[in-house]
C-alpha cells in the first residue's frame, strides 16, 4: 500500500526526530535502524524508502540538530540585546542541558563520537562549530576582532566542556561545581 506524499513526509520527519533523540542519548553506534524505526512506530523495511543508509540518516539528523542549535542561540541573543552573552550562558550552562542529553545540544552529546570519525558528519560538525564561534565573537568582550574570536573559542570550549564534564560524573556536587564555576568565569558581569 502506497502512502501519500504528506504521510511520507510526516513519517520522514518522525524518523528524523526520533533518531535525533536516540543518537544524542546513545551515540550513532549505540542505536540501530530497527530501534529507530520501532521508536518511530514504523516498520524496519520502510527505512530505506527514506534514507540510503544509517550514515545518511546520521548526516541529515546532524544537519537538522546543528541548525536548531544555531537558531536557538541566535534567538537567545536577539531576545536579550542588553545582555546577550549572559542570556546564552543562562540557557546553556544549566542542569536541563546536563540532565536531558536526548533533548539538548548535539555538540555536547555527540562531539566525542564525531571526533573519532571522518567524512560528511565530521565536516557538518566542524562547520557548525565555526558558526557558533562566529556567533559568540559578536557578543564576547575584546579590543580587536582577533581577541574577540579567541575569546569566542575559549567561551565555546568552556561552555561545552562544563556540560560534558558535569554529565561525566556521578557526584552531583562536583557536577554543579563545573557548571557554577564555569558560568561565573564566563560571565563578565559576575566578576565585577
Backbone as CSV, one residue per row, in Angstrom:
resi,resn,N_x,N_y,N_z,CA_x,CA_y,CA_z,C_x,C_y,C_z
1,UNK,0.845,-1.184,0.000,0.000,0.000,0.000,0.889,1.245,0.000
2,UNK,0.635,2.133,-0.932,1.408,3.370,-1.033,0.857,4.409,-0.071
3,UNK,1.760,5.219,0.454,1.326,6.300,1.336,1.368,7.607,0.554
4,UNK,0.569,8.550,0.980,0.540,9.847,0.307,1.862,10.580,0.531
5,UNK,2.098,11.586,-0.290,3.318,12.386,-0.132,3.354,13.055,1.239
6,UNK,2.199,13.500,1.695,2.124,14.148,3.008,2.481,13.160,4.119
7,UNK,1.953,11.956,4.034,2.234,10.946,5.044,3.702,10.518,4.973
8,UNK,4.238,10.406,3.772,5.638,10.072,3.594,6.518,11.131,4.271
9,UNK,6.215,12.403,4.012,6.984,13.497,4.613,6.832,13.490,6.135
10,UNK,5.638,13.215,6.613,5.397,13.140,8.060,6.213,11.997,8.679
11,UNK,6.219,10.843,8.023,6.994,9.700,8.526,8.493,10.017,8.545
12,UNK,8.965,10.670,7.504,10.382,11.037,7.426,10.757,11.963,8.587
13,UNK,9.923,12.960,8.855,10.180,13.878,9.968,10.137,13.146,11.305
14,UNK,9.239,12.184,11.432,9.166,11.397,12.667,10.459,10.595,12.852
15,UNK,10.949,9.991,11.777,12.210,9.232,11.850,13.351,10.162,12.249
16,UNK,13.431,11.327,11.622,14.494,12.282,11.949,14.416,12.724,13.411
17,UNK,13.213,12.988,13.896,13.045,13.415,15.280,13.436,12.341,16.273
18,UNK,12.957,11.134,16.037,13.278,10.006,16.932,14.772,9.707,16.881
19,UNK,15.339,9.682,15.682,16.772,9.410,15.544,17.595,10.484,16.247
20,UNK,17.157,11.731,16.167,17.872,12.814,16.840,17.957,12.593,18.338
21,UNK,16.859,12.181,18.936,16.847,11.903,20.378,17.702,10.682,20.688
22,UNK,17.490,9.596,19.958,18.220,8.354,20.240,19.724,8.488,19.996
23,UNK,20.113,9.197,18.944,21.542,9.405,18.695,22.168,10.213,19.838
24,UNK,21.477,11.257,20.302,22.031,12.067,21.395,22.071,11.288,22.709
25,UNK,21.140,10.387,22.900,21.137,9.582,24.129,22.148,8.444,24.088
26,UNK,22.328,7.823,22.917,23.106,6.585,22.816,24.306,6.639,21.883
27,UNK,24.476,7.719,21.148,25.530,7.808,20.153,25.081,7.196,18.833
28,UNK,25.808,7.502,17.778,25.467,6.970,16.458,25.557,5.445,16.425
29,UNK,26.576,4.902,17.073,26.768,3.455,17.049,25.946,2.725,18.101
30,UNK,25.349,3.469,19.018,24.615,2.855,20.121,23.169,2.541,19.829
31,UNK,22.726,2.811,18.627,21.339,2.547,18.257,21.299,2.090,16.800
32,UNK,20.462,1.105,16.531,20.355,0.581,15.173,19.132,1.091,14.443
33,UNK,19.096,0.839,13.166,17.968,1.247,12.328,16.659,0.646,12.846
34,UNK,16.695,-0.623,13.234,15.477,-1.276,13.727,14.940,-0.577,14.978
35,UNK,15.857,-0.169,15.873,15.449,0.537,17.088,14.817,1.885,16.756
36,UNK,15.410,2.590,15.825,14.898,3.900,15.421,13.509,3.759,14.817
37,UNK,13.361,2.816,13.918,12.070,2.636,13.257,10.998,2.182,14.239
38,UNK,11.356,1.307,15.152,10.403,0.856,16.171,9.955,2.030,17.034
39,UNK,10.912,2.860,17.468,10.584,4.022,18.287,9.722,5.027,17.519
40,UNK,9.882,5.060,16.197,9.072,5.946,15.363,7.706,5.346,15.044
41,UNK,7.496,4.087,15.438,6.229,3.420,15.164,6.084,2.980,13.723
42,UNK,7.228,2.714,13.084,7.230,2.315,11.676,7.968,0.993,11.521
43,UNK,7.799,0.368,10.367,8.463,-0.906,10.131,9.906,-0.682,9.685
44,UNK,10.747,-1.645,10.031,12.165,-1.583,9.688,12.360,-1.454,8.183
45,UNK,11.605,-2.178,7.416,11.744,-2.173,5.959,11.460,-0.824,5.336
46,UNK,10.663,-0.002,5.988,10.332,1.309,5.457,11.477,2.308,5.506
47,UNK,12.489,2.015,6.288,13.610,2.933,6.463,14.251,3.293,5.129
48,UNK,14.494,2.297,4.294,15.258,2.509,3.070,14.470,3.232,1.986
49,UNK,13.196,3.450,2.202,12.438,4.340,1.328,12.726,5.802,1.632
50,UNK,13.249,6.054,2.829,13.540,7.417,3.262,15.026,7.760,3.205
51,UNK,15.885,6.786,3.499,17.327,7.030,3.609,18.087,5.885,2.957
52,UNK,19.214,6.205,2.330,20.021,5.178,1.675,20.748,4.314,2.693
53,UNK,21.060,4.899,3.865,21.823,4.171,4.878,21.668,4.871,6.221
54,UNK,22.131,4.204,7.252,22.149,4.819,8.575,23.084,6.028,8.575
55,UNK,24.172,5.968,7.831,25.085,7.109,7.726,24.393,8.324,7.121
56,UNK,23.547,8.099,6.116,22.781,9.201,5.529,21.830,9.805,6.561
57,UNK,21.201,8.941,7.336,20.316,9.420,8.408,21.115,10.234,9.423
58,UNK,22.263,9.739,9.847,23.101,10.451,10.821,23.501,11.821,10.287
59,UNK,23.817,11.899,9.020,24.196,13.173,8.409,23.022,14.145,8.416
60,UNK,21.864,13.685,7.989,20.701,14.567,7.934,20.266,15.000,9.332
61,UNK,20.289,14.082,10.280,19.940,14.424,11.662,20.940,15.444,12.210
62,UNK,22.216,15.236,11.948,23.241,16.167,12.424,22.994,17.568,11.882
63,UNK,22.743,17.676,10.593,22.458,18.993,9.988,21.266,19.662,10.662
64,UNK,20.222,18.891,10.845,18.995,19.432,11.433,19.235,19.893,12.876
65,UNK,19.916,19.080,13.668,20.164,19.435,15.072,21.124,20.608,15.203
66,UNK,22.124,20.661,14.343,23.072,21.780,14.376,22.370,23.068,13.969
67,UNK,21.534,23.016,12.959,20.750,24.198,12.573,19.882,24.662,13.736
68,UNK,19.326,23.715,14.471,18.475,24.062,15.615,19.273,24.748,16.717
69,UNK,20.494,24.273,16.992,21.354,24.921,17.989,21.660,26.349,17.551
70,UNK,22.062,26.511,16.295,22.387,27.845,15.780,21.187,28.781,15.901
71,UNK,20.011,28.304,15.538,18.794,29.119,15.620,18.473,29.495,17.057
72,UNK,18.547,28.533,17.965,18.252,28.823,19.379,19.230,29.836,19.953
73,UNK,20.502,29.679,19.642,21.498,30.626,20.154,21.188,32.030,19.650
74,UNK,20.896,32.163,18.386,20.601,33.485,17.816,19.319,34.067,18.407
75,UNK,18.339,33.229,18.695,17.110,33.703,19.339,17.400,34.216,20.745
76,UNK,18.183,33.489,21.525,18.532,33.936,22.883,19.267,35.270,22.844
77,UNK,20.162,35.411,21.897,20.920,36.649,21.763,19.995,37.796,21.372
78,UNK,19.118,37.577,20.395,18.201,38.619,19.934,17.194,39.006,21.020
79,UNK,16.782,38.029,21.830,15.805,38.303,22.886,16.388,39.088,24.053
80,UNK,17.707,39.160,24.146,18.363,39.864,25.260,19.462,40.789,24.732
81,UNK,19.098,41.825,23.993,20.121,42.678,23.390,21.007,43.393,24.405
82,UNK,20.515,43.584,25.630,21.318,44.267,26.657,22.297,43.332,27.357
83,UNK,22.035,42.028,27.275,22.910,41.047,27.939,22.931,39.743,27.146
84,UNK,23.361,39.793,25.896,23.295,38.592,25.037,24.142,37.429,25.532
85,UNK,25.367,37.683,25.970,26.228,36.594,26.428,25.658,35.969,27.693
86,UNK,25.221,36.797,28.618,24.670,36.285,29.867,23.438,35.429,29.611
87,UNK,22.599,35.865,28.682,21.398,35.101,28.330,21.762,33.734,27.757
88,UNK,22.749,33.733,26.882,23.187,32.475,26.281,23.794,31.553,27.331
89,UNK,24.586,32.099,28.231,25.173,31.296,29.306,24.084,30.731,30.219
90,UNK,23.084,31.568,30.552,21.966,31.102,31.387,21.254,29.926,30.736
91,UNK,21.105,29.998,29.432,20.420,28.938,28.686,21.249,27.660,28.628
92,UNK,22.526,27.787,28.335,23.346,26.614,28.018,23.942,25.933,29.242
93,UNK,24.530,26.711,30.133,25.182,26.118,31.306,24.115,25.965,32.385
94,UNK,23.346,24.898,32.231,22.161,24.685,33.064,21.939,23.186,33.232
95,UNK,21.277,22.839,34.326,21.000,21.422,34.594,20.159,20.776,33.501
96,UNK,19.261,21.533,32.868,18.421,20.912,31.819,19.287,20.421,30.664
97,UNK,20.387,21.121,30.378,21.298,20.689,29.322,22.041,19.425,29.760
98,UNK,22.392,19.358,31.020,23.115,18.205,31.555,22.205,16.983,31.648
99,UNK,21.026,17.184,32.187,20.140,16.066,32.522,19.327,15.510,31.359
100,UNK,19.280,16.208,30.243,18.467,15.755,29.111,19.296,15.670,27.841
101,UNK,20.210,14.692,27.771,21.032,14.602,26.563,20.207,14.429,25.288
102,UNK,19.105,13.702,25.362,18.291,13.459,24.178,17.581,14.684,23.657
103,UNK,17.474,15.717,24.500,16.783,16.931,24.078,17.667,18.157,24.063
104,UNK,18.950,17.964,24.296,19.818,19.133,24.408,20.804,19.229,23.255
105,UNK,21.861,19.954,23.480,22.838,20.310,22.447,23.508,19.093,21.811
106,UNK,23.422,19.004,20.517,24.014,17.902,19.760,25.534,17.896,19.901
107,UNK,26.130,19.060,20.068,27.587,19.115,20.208,28.031,18.473,21.514
108,UNK,27.375,18.835,22.608,27.764,18.304,23.917,27.479,16.808,24.049
109,UNK,26.577,16.289,23.233,26.253,14.867,23.335,27.039,14.002,22.361
110,UNK,27.370,14.515,21.195,27.979,13.660,20.168,29.394,14.063,19.751
111,UNK,29.934,15.132,20.291,31.209,15.638,19.802,32.352,14.640,19.983
112,UNK,32.344,13.888,21.073,33.427,12.916,21.265,33.353,11.806,20.226
113,UNK,32.157,11.363,19.913,31.998,10.334,18.891,32.391,10.878,17.515
114,UNK,32.005,12.094,17.220,32.335,12.716,15.940,33.845,12.905,15.814
115,UNK,34.511,13.200,16.921,35.962,13.425,16.870,36.725,12.174,16.439
116,UNK,36.092,11.016,16.571,36.744,9.766,16.165,36.297,9.321,14.767
117,UNK,35.564,10.159,14.078,35.048,9.764,12.764,35.660,10.631,11.667
118,UNK,35.314,10.270,10.456,35.747,11.023,9.281,34.529,11.206,8.386
119,UNK,34.670,12.118,7.463,33.646,12.242,6.450,32.664,13.367,6.668
120,UNK,31.477,13.192,6.069,30.488,14.260,5.980,29.965,14.706,7.343
121,UNK,29.718,13.780,8.253,29.199,14.171,9.566,30.224,15.035,10.286
122,UNK,31.468,14.657,10.231,32.515,15.452,10.886,32.603,16.843,10.251
123,UNK,32.481,16.927,8.953,32.516,18.222,8.265,31.340,19.105,8.687
124,UNK,30.166,18.506,8.832,28.979,19.254,9.267,29.184,19.784,10.682
125,UNK,29.726,18.963,11.561,30.005,19.411,12.928,31.049,20.532,12.926
126,UNK,32.084,20.396,12.114,33.118,21.436,12.032,32.522,22.764,11.580
127,UNK,31.704,22.714,10.542,31.057,23.930,10.048,30.141,24.531,11.115
128,UNK,29.405,23.682,11.821,28.510,24.160,12.868,29.258,24.830,14.007
129,UNK,30.379,24.246,14.412,31.187,24.854,15.468,31.747,26.200,15.019
130,UNK,32.141,26.306,13.762,32.650,27.574,13.237,31.574,28.656,13.298
131,UNK,30.340,28.286,12.991,29.231,29.253,13.079,29.030,29.705,14.522
132,UNK,29.132,28.778,15.479,28.963,29.151,16.881,30.092,30.074,17.347
133,UNK,31.311,29.831,16.893,32.416,30.737,17.224,32.126,32.124,16.650
134,UNK,31.669,32.182,15.401,31.321,33.470,14.780,30.224,34.175,15.573
135,UNK,29.223,33.423,15.989,28.113,33.994,16.756,28.618,34.570,18.070
136,UNK,29.448,33.812,18.770,29.986,34.289,20.038,30.931,35.474,19.856
137,UNK,31.681,35.496,18.765,32.639,36.592,18.530,31.924,37.941,18.451
138,UNK,30.650,37.927,18.094,29.873,39.167,18.027,29.426,39.660,19.397
139,UNK,29.496,38.805,20.431,28.945,39.211,21.729,29.919,39.123,22.896
140,UNK,31.078,38.511,22.705,32.051,38.426,23.804,32.900,39.693,23.823
141,UNK,33.475,40.004,24.999,34.335,41.185,25.071,35.652,40.967,24.327
142,UNK,36.269,42.071,23.953,37.566,42.029,23.293,37.842,43.347,22.601
143,UNK,39.101,43.729,22.577,39.503,45.007,21.983,39.578,44.946,20.457
144,UNK,39.863,43.769,19.921,40.019,43.623,18.474,39.225,42.406,18.008
145,UNK,39.075,42.295,16.702,38.387,41.130,16.144,39.141,39.848,16.506
146,UNK,40.449,39.902,16.455,41.263,38.731,16.791,41.054,38.319,18.254
147,UNK,41.024,39.285,19.148,40.816,38.983,20.566,39.401,38.449,20.812
148,UNK,38.406,39.014,20.133,37.026,38.522,20.289,36.886,37.097,19.770
149,UNK,37.543,36.779,18.664,37.493,35.400,18.137,38.167,34.433,19.107
150,UNK,39.286,34.832,19.671,39.966,33.979,20.663,39.070,33.800,21.888
151,UNK,38.451,34.885,22.346,37.540,34.792,23.494,36.315,33.947,23.163
152,UNK,35.858,34.024,21.923,34.706,33.209,21.496,35.058,31.725,21.527
153,UNK,36.243,31.387,21.026,36.671,29.978,21.040,36.821,29.480,22.477
154,UNK,37.368,30.309,23.348,37.505,29.934,24.760,36.135,29.762,25.404
155,UNK,35.233,30.673,25.118,33.889,30.612,25.687,33.170,29.352,25.229
156,UNK,33.222,29.075,23.939,32.558,27.880,23.411,33.141,26.615,24.035
157,UNK,34.455,26.524,24.080,35.108,25.354,24.677,34.706,25.189,26.133
158,UNK,34.660,26.278,26.848,34.336,26.234,28.272,32.880,25.863,28.518
159,UNK,31.973,26.433,27.727,30.549,26.121,27.882,30.300,24.629,27.671
160,UNK,30.781,24.137,26.549,30.544,22.731,26.223,31.305,21.812,27.162
161,UNK,32.514,22.194,27.518,33.309,21.396,28.444,32.639,21.255,29.797
162,UNK,32.061,22.343,30.306,31.380,22.287,31.604,30.222,21.298,31.566
163,UNK,29.448,21.329,30.488,28.311,20.419,30.364,28.783,18.974,30.223
164,UNK,29.775,18.739,29.399,30.299,17.382,29.194,30.859,16.816,30.496
165,UNK,31.620,17.620,31.220,32.181,17.160,32.495,31.089,16.915,33.535
166,UNK,30.106,17.786,33.594,29.006,17.608,34.544,28.247,16.314,34.255
167,UNK,28.114,15.966,32.993,27.450,14.703,32.628,28.294,13.486,32.981
168,UNK,29.600,13.661,32.987,30.508,12.526,33.132,30.663,12.041,34.566
169,UNK,30.274,12.853,35.532,30.485,12.470,36.931,29.154,12.122,37.602
170,UNK,29.214,11.186,38.530,28.015,10.819,39.281,27.797,11.717,40.486
171,UNK,28.861,12.332,40.966,28.784,13.220,42.122,28.123,14.536,41.700
172,UNK,26.882,14.730,42.142,26.107,15.899,41.737,26.778,17.204,42.202
173,UNK,27.418,17.187,43.374,28.084,18.389,43.865,29.260,18.765,42.961
174,UNK,30.020,17.786,42.511,31.124,18.059,41.603,30.594,18.552,40.257
175,UNK,29.533,17.931,39.775,28.917,18.369,38.517,28.478,19.823,38.636
176,UNK,27.850,20.164,39.741,27.400,21.546,39.939,28.588,22.504,40.003
177,UNK,29.676,22.049,40.589,30.868,22.890,40.649,31.371,23.212,39.242
178,UNK,31.361,22.229,38.348,31.749,22.504,36.958,30.856,23.583,36.353
179,UNK,29.552,23.449,36.550,28.609,24.396,35.953,28.726,25.784,36.563
180,UNK,28.674,25.857,37.879,28.679,27.147,38.560,30.001,27.884,38.340
181,UNK,31.098,27.186,38.490,32.407,27.816,38.322,32.589,28.339,36.902
182,UNK,32.230,27.540,35.924,32.411,27.974,34.542,31.457,29.108,34.201
183,UNK,30.242,29.034,34.696,29.271,30.111,34.449,29.817,31.421,35.008
184,UNK,30.357,31.376,36.220,30.924,32.569,36.855,32.134,33.083,36.075
185,UNK,32.976,32.188,35.595,34.174,32.595,34.866,33.848,33.260,33.516
186,UNK,32.799,32.795,32.875,32.475,33.280,31.542,31.633,34.550,31.532
187,UNK,30.955,34.831,32.629,30.058,35.990,32.680,30.828,37.208,33.156
188,UNK,31.092,38.152,32.261,31.876,39.323,32.652,31.214,40.118,33.781
189,UNK,29.901,40.100,33.866,29.188,40.848,34.900,29.329,40.233,36.278
190,UNK,29.585,38.947,36.369,29.654,38.293,37.676,31.022,38.450,38.336
191,UNK,32.024,38.943,37.583,33.370,39.084,38.146,33.663,40.500,38.613
192,UNK,32.731,41.409,38.401,32.998,42.806,38.779,32.653,43.086,40.215
